[in-house]
PDB file of C-alpha atoms in Angstrom:
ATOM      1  CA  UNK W  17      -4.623 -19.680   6.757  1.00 87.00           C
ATOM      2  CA  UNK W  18      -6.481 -17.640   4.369  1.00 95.00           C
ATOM      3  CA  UNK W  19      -5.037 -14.708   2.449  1.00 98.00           C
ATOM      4  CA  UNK W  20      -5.362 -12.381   0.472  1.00 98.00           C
ATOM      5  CA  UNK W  21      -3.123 -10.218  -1.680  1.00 98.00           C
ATOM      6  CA  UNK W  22      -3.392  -6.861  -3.064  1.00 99.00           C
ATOM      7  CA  UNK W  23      -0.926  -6.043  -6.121  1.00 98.00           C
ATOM      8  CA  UNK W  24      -1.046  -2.779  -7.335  1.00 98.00           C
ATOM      9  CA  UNK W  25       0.672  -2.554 -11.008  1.00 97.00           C
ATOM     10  CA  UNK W  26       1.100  -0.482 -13.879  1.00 95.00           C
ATOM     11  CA  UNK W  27       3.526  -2.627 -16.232  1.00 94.00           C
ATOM     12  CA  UNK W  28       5.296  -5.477 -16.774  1.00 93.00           C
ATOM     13  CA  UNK W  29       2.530  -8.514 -17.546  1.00 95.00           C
ATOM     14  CA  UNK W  30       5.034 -11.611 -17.733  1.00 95.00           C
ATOM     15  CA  UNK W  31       6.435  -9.810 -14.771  1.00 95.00           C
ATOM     16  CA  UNK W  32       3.189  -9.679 -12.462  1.00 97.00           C
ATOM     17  CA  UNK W  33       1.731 -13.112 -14.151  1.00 97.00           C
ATOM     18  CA  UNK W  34       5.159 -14.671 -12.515  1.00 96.00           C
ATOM     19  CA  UNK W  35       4.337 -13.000  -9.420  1.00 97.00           C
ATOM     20  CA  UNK W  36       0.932 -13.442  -9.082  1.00 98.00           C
ATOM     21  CA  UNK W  37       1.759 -17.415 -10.004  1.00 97.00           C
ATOM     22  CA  UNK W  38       4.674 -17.586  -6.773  1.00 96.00           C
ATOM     23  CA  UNK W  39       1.951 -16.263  -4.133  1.00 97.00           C
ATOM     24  CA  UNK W  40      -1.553 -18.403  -5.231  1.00 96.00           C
ATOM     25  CA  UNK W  41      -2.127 -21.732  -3.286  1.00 93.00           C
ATOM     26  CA  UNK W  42      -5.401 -22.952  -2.481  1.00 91.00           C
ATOM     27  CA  UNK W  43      -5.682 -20.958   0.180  1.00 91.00           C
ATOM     28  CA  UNK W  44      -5.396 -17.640  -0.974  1.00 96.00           C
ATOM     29  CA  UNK W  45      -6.786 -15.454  -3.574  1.00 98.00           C
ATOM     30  CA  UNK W  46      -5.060 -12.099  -5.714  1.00 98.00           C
ATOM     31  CA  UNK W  47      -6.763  -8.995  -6.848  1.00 98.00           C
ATOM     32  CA  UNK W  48      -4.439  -6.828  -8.800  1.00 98.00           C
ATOM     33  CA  UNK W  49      -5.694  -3.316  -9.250  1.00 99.00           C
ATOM     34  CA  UNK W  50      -4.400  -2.279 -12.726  1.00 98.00           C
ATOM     35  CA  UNK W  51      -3.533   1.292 -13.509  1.00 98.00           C
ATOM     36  CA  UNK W  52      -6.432   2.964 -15.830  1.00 97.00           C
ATOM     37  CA  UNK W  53      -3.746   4.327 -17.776  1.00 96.00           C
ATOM     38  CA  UNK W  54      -2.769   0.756 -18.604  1.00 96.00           C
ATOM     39  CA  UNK W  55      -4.220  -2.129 -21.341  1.00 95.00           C
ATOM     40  CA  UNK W  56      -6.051  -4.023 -19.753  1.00 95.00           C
ATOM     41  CA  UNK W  57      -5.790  -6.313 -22.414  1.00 94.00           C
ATOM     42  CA  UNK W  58      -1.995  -6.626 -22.568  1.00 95.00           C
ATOM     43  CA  UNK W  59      -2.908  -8.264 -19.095  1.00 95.00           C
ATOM     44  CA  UNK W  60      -5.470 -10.435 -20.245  1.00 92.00           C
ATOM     45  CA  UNK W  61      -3.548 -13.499 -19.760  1.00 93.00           C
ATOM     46  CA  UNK W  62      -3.738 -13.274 -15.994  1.00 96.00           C
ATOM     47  CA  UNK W  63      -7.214 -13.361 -15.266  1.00 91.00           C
ATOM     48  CA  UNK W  64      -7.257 -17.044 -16.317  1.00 93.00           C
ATOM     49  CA  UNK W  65      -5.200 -17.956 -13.657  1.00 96.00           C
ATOM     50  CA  UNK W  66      -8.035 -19.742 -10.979  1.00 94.00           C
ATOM     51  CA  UNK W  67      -8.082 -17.075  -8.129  1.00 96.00           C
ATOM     52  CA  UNK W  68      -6.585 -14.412  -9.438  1.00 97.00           C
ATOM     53  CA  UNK W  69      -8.654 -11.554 -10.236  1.00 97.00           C
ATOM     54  CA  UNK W  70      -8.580  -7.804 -11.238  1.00 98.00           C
ATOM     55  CA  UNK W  71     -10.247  -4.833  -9.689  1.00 98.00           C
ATOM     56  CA  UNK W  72     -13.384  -3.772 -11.419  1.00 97.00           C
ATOM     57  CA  UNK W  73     -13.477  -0.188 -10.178  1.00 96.00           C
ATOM     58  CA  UNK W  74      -9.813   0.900 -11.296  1.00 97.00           C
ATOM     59  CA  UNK W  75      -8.499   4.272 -11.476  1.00 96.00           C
ATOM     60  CA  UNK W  76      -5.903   6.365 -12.803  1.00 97.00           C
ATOM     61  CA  UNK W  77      -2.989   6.857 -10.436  1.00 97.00           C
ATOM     62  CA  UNK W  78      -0.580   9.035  -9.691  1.00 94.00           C
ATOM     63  CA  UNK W  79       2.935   9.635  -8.197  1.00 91.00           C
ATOM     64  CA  UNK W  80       2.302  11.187  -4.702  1.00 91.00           C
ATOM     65  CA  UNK W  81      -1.553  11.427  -5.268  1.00 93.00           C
ATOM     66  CA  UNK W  82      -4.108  10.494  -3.121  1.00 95.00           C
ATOM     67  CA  UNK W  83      -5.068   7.870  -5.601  1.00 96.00           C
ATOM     68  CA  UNK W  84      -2.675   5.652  -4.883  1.00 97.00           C
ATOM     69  CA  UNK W  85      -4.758   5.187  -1.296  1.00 97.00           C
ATOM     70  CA  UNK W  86      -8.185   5.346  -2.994  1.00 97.00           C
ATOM     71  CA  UNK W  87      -6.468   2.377  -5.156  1.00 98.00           C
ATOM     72  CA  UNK W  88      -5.893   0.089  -2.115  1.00 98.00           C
ATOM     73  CA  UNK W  89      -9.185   1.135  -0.794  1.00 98.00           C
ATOM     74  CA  UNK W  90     -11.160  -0.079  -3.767  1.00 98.00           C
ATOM     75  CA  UNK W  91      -9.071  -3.268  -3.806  1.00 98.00           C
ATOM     76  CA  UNK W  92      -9.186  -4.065  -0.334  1.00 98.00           C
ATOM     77  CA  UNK W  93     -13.563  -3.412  -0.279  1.00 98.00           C
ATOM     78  CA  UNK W  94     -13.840  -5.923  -3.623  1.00 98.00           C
ATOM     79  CA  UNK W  95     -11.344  -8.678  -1.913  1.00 98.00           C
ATOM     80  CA  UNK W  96     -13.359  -8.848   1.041  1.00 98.00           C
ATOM     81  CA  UNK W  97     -16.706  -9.754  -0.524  1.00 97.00           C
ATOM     82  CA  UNK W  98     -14.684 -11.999  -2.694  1.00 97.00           C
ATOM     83  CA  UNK W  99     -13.910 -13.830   0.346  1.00 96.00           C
ATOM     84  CA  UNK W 100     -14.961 -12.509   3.869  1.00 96.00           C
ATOM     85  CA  UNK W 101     -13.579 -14.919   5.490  1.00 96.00           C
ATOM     86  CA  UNK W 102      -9.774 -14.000   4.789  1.00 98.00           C
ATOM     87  CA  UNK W 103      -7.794 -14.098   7.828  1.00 98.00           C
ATOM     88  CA  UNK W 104      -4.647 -11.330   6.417  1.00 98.00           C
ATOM     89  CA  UNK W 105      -4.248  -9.393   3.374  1.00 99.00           C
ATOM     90  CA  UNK W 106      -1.262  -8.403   2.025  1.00 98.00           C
ATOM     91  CA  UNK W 107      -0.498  -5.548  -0.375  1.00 99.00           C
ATOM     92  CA  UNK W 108       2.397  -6.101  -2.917  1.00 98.00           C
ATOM     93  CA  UNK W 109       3.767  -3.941  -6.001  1.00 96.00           C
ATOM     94  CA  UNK W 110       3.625  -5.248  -9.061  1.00 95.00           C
ATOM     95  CA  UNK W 111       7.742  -5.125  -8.700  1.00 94.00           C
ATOM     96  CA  UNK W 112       7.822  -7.175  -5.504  1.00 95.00           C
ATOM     97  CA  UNK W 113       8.659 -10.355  -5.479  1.00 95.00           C
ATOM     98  CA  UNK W 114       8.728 -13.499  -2.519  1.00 95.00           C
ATOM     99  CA  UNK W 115      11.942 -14.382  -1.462  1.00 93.00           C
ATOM    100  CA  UNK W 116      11.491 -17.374   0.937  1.00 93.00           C
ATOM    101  CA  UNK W 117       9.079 -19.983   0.393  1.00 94.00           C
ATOM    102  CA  UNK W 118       5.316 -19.611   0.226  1.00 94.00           C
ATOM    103  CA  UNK W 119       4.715 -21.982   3.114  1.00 94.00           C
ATOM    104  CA  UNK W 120       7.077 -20.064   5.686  1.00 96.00           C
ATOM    105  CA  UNK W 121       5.221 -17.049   5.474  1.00 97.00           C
ATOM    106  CA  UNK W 122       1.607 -18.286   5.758  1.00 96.00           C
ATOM    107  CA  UNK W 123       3.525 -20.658   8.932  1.00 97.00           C
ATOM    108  CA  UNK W 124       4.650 -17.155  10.249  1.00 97.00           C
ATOM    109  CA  UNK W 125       1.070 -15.589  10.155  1.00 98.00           C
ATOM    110  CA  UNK W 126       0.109 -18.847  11.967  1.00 97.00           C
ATOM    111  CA  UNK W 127       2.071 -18.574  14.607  1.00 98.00           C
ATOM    112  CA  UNK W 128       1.128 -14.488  14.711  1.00 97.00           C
ATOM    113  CA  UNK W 129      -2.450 -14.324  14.325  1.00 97.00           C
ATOM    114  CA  UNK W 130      -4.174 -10.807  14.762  1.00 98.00           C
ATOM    115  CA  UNK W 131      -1.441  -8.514  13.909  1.00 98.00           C
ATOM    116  CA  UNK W 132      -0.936  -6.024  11.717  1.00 98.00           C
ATOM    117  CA  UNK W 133       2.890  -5.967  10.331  1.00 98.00           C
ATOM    118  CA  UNK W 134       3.664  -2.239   9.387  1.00 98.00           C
ATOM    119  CA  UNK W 135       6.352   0.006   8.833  1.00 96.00           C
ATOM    120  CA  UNK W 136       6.104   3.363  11.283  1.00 95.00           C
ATOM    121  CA  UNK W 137       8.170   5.774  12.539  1.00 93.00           C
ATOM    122  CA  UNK W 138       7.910   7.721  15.894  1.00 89.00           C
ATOM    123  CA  UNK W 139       5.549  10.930  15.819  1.00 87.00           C
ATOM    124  CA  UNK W 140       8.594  13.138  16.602  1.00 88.00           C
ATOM    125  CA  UNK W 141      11.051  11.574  13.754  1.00 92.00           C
ATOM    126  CA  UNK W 142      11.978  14.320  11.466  1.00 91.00           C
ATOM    127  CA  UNK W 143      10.504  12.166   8.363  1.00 89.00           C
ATOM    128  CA  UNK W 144       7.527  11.642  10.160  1.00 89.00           C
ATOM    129  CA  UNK W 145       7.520  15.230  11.199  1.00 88.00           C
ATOM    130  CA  UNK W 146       8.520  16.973   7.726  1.00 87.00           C
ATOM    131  CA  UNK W 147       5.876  14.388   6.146  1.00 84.00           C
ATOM    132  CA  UNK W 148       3.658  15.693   8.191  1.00 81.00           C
ATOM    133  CA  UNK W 149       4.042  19.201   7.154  1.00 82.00           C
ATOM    134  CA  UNK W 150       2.647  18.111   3.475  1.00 84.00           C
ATOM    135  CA  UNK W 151      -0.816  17.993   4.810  1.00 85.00           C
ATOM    136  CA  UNK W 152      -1.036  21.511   5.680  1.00 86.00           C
ATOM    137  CA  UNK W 153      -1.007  22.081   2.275  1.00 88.00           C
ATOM    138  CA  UNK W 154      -3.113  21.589  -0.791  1.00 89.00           C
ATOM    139  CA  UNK W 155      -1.660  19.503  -3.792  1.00 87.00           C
ATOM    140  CA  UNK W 156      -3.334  18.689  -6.956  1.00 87.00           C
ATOM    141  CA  UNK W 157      -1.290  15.679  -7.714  1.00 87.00           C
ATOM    142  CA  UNK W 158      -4.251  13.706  -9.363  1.00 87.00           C
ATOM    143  CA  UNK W 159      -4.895  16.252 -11.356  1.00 87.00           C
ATOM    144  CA  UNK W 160      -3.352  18.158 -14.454  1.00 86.00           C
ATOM    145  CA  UNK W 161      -4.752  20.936 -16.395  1.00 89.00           C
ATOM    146  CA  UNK W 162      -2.904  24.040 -17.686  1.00 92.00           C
ATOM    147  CA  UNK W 163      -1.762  26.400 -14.211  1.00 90.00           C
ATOM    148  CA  UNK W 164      -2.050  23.539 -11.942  1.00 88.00           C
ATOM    149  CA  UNK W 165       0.750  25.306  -9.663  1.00 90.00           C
ATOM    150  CA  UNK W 166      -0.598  27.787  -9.893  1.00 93.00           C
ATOM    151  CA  UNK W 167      -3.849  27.496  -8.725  1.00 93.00           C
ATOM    152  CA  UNK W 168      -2.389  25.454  -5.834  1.00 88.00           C
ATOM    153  CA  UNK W 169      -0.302  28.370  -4.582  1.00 92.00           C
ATOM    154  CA  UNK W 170      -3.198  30.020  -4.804  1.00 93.00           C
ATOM    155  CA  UNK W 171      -5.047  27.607  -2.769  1.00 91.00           C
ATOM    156  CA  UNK W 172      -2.704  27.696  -0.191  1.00 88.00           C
ATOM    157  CA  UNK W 173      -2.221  31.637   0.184  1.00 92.00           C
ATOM    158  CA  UNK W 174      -6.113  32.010   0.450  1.00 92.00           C
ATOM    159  CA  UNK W 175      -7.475  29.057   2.258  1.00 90.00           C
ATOM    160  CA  UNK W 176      -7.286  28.220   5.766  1.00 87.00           C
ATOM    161  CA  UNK W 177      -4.267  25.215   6.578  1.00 84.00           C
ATOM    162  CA  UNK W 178      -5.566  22.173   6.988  1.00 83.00           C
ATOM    163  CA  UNK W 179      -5.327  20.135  10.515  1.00 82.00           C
ATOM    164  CA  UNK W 180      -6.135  17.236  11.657  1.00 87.00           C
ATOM    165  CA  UNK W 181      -7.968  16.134  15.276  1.00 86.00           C
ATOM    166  CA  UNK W 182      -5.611  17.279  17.697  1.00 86.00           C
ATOM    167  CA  UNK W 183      -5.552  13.823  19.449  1.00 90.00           C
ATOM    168  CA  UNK W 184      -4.601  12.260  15.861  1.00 93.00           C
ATOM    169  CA  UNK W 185      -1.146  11.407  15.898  1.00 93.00           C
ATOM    170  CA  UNK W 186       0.595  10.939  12.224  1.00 92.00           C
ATOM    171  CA  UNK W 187       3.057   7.836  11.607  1.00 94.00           C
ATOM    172  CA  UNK W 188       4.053   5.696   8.955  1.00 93.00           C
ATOM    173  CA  UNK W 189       6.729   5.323   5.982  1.00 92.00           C
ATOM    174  CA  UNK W 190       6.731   2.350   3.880  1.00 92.00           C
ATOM    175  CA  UNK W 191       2.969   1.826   2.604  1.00 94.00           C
ATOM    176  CA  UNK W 192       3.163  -2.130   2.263  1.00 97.00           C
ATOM    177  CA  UNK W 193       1.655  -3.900   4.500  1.00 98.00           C
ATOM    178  CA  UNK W 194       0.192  -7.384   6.162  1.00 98.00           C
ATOM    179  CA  UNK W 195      -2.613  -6.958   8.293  1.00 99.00           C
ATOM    180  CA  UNK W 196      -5.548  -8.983   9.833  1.00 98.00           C
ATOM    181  CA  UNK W 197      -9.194  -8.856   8.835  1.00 98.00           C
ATOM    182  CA  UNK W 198     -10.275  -6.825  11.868  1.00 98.00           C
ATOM    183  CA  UNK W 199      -7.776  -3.930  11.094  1.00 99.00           C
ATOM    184  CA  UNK W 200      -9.071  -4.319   6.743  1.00 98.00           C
ATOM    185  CA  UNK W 201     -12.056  -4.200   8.645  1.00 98.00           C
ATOM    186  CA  UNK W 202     -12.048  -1.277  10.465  1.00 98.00           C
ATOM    187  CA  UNK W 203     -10.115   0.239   7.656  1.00 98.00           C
ATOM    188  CA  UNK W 204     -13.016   0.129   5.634  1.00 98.00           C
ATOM    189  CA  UNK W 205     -15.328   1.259   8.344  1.00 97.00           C
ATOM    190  CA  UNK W 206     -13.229   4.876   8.820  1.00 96.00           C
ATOM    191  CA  UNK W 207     -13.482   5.594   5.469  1.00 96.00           C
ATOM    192  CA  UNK W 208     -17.461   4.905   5.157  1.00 95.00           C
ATOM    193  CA  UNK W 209     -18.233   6.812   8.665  1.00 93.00           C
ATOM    194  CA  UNK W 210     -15.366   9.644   9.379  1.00 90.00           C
ATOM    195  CA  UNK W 211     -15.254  11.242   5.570  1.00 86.00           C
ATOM    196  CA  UNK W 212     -14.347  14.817   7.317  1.00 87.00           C
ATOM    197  CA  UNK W 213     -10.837  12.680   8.706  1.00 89.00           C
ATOM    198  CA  UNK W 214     -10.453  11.210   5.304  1.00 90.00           C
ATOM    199  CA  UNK W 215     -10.687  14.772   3.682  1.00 88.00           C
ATOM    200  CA  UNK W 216      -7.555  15.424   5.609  1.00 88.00           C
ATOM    201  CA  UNK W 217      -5.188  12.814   3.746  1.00 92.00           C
ATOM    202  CA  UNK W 218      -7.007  14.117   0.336  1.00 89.00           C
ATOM    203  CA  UNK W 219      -5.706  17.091  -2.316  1.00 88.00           C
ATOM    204  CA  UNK W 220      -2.126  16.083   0.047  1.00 89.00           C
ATOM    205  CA  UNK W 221       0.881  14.518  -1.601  1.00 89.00           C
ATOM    206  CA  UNK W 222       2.562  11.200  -0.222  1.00 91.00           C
ATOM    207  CA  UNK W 223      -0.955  10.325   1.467  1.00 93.00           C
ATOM    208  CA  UNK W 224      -0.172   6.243   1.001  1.00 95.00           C
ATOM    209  CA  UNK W 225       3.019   6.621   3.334  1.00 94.00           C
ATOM    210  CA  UNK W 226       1.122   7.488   6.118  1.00 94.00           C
ATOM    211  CA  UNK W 227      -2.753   6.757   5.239  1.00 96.00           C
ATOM    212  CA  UNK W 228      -3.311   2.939   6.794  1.00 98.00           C
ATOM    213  CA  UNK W 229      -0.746   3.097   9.903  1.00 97.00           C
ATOM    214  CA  UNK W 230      -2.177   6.234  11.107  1.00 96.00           C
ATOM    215  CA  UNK W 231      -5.812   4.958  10.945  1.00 97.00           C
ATOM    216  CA  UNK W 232      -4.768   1.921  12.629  1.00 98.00           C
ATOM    217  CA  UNK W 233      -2.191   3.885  15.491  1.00 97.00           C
ATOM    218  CA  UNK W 234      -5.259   5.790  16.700  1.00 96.00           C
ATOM    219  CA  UNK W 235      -7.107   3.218  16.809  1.00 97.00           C
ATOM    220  CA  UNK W 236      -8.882   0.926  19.251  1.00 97.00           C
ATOM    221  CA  UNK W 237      -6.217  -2.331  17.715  1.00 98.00           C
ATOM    222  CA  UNK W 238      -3.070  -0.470  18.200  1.00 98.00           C
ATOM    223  CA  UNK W 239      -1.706  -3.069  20.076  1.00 98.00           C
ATOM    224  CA  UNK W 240      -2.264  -4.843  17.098  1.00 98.00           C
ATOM    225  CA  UNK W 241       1.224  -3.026  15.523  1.00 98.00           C
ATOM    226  CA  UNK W 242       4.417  -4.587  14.675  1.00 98.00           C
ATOM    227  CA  UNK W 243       7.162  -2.052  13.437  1.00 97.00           C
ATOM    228  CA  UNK W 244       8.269  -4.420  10.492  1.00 96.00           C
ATOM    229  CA  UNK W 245       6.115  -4.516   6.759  1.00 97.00           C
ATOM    230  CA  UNK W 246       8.150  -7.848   6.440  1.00 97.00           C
ATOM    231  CA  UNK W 247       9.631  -6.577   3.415  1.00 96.00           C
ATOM    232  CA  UNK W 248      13.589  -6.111   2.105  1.00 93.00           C
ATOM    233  CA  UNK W 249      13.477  -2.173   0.582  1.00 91.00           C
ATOM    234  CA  UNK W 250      16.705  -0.717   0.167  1.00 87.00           C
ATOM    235  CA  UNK W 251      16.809   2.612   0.085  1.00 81.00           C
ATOM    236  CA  UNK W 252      20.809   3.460   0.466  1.00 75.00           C
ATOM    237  CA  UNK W 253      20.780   5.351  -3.227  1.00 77.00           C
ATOM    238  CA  UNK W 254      18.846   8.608  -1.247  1.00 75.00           C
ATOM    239  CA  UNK W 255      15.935   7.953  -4.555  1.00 74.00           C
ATOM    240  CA  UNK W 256      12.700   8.859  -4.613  1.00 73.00           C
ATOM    241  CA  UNK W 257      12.075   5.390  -5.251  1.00 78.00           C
ATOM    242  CA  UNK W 258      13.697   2.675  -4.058  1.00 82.00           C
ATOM    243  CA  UNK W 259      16.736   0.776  -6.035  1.00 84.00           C
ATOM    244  CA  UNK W 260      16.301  -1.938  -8.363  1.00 82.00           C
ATOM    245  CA  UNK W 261      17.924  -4.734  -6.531  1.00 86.00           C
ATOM    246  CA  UNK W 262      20.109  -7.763  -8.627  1.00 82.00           C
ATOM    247  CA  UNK W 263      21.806 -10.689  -7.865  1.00 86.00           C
ATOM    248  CA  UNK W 264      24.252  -8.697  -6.046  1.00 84.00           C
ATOM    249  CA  UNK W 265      21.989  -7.948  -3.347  1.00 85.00           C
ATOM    250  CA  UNK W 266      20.904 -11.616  -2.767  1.00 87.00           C
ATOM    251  CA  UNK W 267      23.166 -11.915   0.880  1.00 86.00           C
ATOM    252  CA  UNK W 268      21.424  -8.865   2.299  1.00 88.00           C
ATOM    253  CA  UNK W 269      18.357  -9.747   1.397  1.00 87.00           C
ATOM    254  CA  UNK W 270      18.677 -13.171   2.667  1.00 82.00           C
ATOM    255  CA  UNK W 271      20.068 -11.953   5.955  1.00 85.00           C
ATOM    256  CA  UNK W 272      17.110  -9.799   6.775  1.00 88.00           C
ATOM    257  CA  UNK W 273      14.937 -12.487   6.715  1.00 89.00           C
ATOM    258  CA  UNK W 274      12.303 -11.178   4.589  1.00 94.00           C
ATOM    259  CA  UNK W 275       9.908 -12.255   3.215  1.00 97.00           C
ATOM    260  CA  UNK W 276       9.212 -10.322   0.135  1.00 96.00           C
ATOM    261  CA  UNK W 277      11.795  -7.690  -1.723  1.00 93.00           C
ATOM    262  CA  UNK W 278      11.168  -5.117  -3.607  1.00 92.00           C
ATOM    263  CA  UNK W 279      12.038  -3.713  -6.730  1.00 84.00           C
ATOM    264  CA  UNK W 280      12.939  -5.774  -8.878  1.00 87.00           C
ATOM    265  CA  UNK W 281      13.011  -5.681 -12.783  1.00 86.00           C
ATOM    266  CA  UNK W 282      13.196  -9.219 -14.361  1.00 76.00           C
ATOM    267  CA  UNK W 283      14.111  -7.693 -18.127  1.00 66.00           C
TER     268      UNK W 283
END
């Protein structure tokens, strides 16, 4: 079983060099796409570690911004001609960590071959629904420059709303994800041929909660879907972001039967 992971960090080097270590075997390869806002250097250490690899193109990313799509997107294009012949790739934080052993999870993609593990909600759940309302709008969340609000509320008052297909249906949530190489695939594909549907998830804010499980959902490998990103998240603090999870939270996250967690902070 070939795989390979995407890590998207900003921080934290001993941090992600522990991670990257806990999810290499000799079957799978990392590419870590590195904030541009971030030294490169102070990271340097991990791109000696056979397999593991940075993404060349990096950008800047931002909270809410469309970059932090066009940041899986570049990762996901370089990974495959690293290895086309990777059978799932899955994207990881640089503040996720594993939390059963290596083995039982590439057993588990074994035994589900072809299947693309997501987290999405309903069309007609009010989070999917209110989310959904941010892409009528125009937001300039990767960009800032002196009026910035101001020229988006100017945006919106004199430019049409923005829609998408009628037949598209929105979903999603959580953006982490393990999929199969068909869906990276055809991922890849949308975004090369359909740039007027990808224009839709730009200049919008949250894009990444709803970008790959709606491309996927209205799809020809829906069936492909499993409600579950395989990943402990607890979001019980009502945060923007998730909570930091401890020792304390160890039962819980054992119960679920996860296979990753996330956040964690290791100073």
């Amino acid at each position: 079983m070939q795989i390979g992971h995407i890590i998207l960090a900003h921080k934290d080097p001993l941090q992600l060099q522990r991670l990257v270590k806990s999810i290499l075997n000799k079957d799978s390869i990392v590419i870590i796409h590195l904030d541009l806002k971030s030294d490169m250097r102070v990271f340097s250490n991990i791109s000696e570690i056979p397999n593991a690899y940075f993404t060349k193109n990096r950008l800047s990313v931002n909270w809410g911004g469309y970059s932090q799509v066009e940041a899986v997107i570049r990762s996901l294009d370089e990974l495959m001609k690293l290895n086309p012949n990777l059978e799932y790739i899955n994207l990881l934080s640089g503040q996720d960590y594993p939390v059963q052993k290596l083995s039982k999870f590439h057993e588990f993609l074994k035994r589900n071959p072809g299947r693309a593990f997501m987290e999405f909600l309903p069309s007609d759940n009010p989070w999917v629904v209110n989310a959904g309302e941010r892409f009528n709008k125009y937001h300039l969340s990767d960009h800032s420059f002196f009026g910035k609000f101001k020229v988006e509320r100017l945006m919106n008052l004199l430019l049409p709303k923005r829609s998408f297909p009628k037949d598209f249906i929105l979903t999603g949530r959580s953006q982490w994800f393990t999929i199969d190489s068909e869906c990276a695939r055809y991922i890849l594909h949308v975004i090369r041929c359909n740039g007027k549907l990808i224009r839709n998830f730009k200049f919008s804010w949250g894009a990444d909660e709803l970008f790959f499980q709606s491309l996927i959902y209205n799809s020809p490998l829906k069936d492909k879907l499993i409600n579950d990103n395989l990943r402990y998240i607890d979001w019980s603090e009502n945060q923007s972001s998730p909570k930091t999870l401890t020792i304390i939270d160890i039962e819980q996250i054992c119960h679920s039967k996860s296979f990753f967690a996330r956040k964690f902070d290791f100073h």
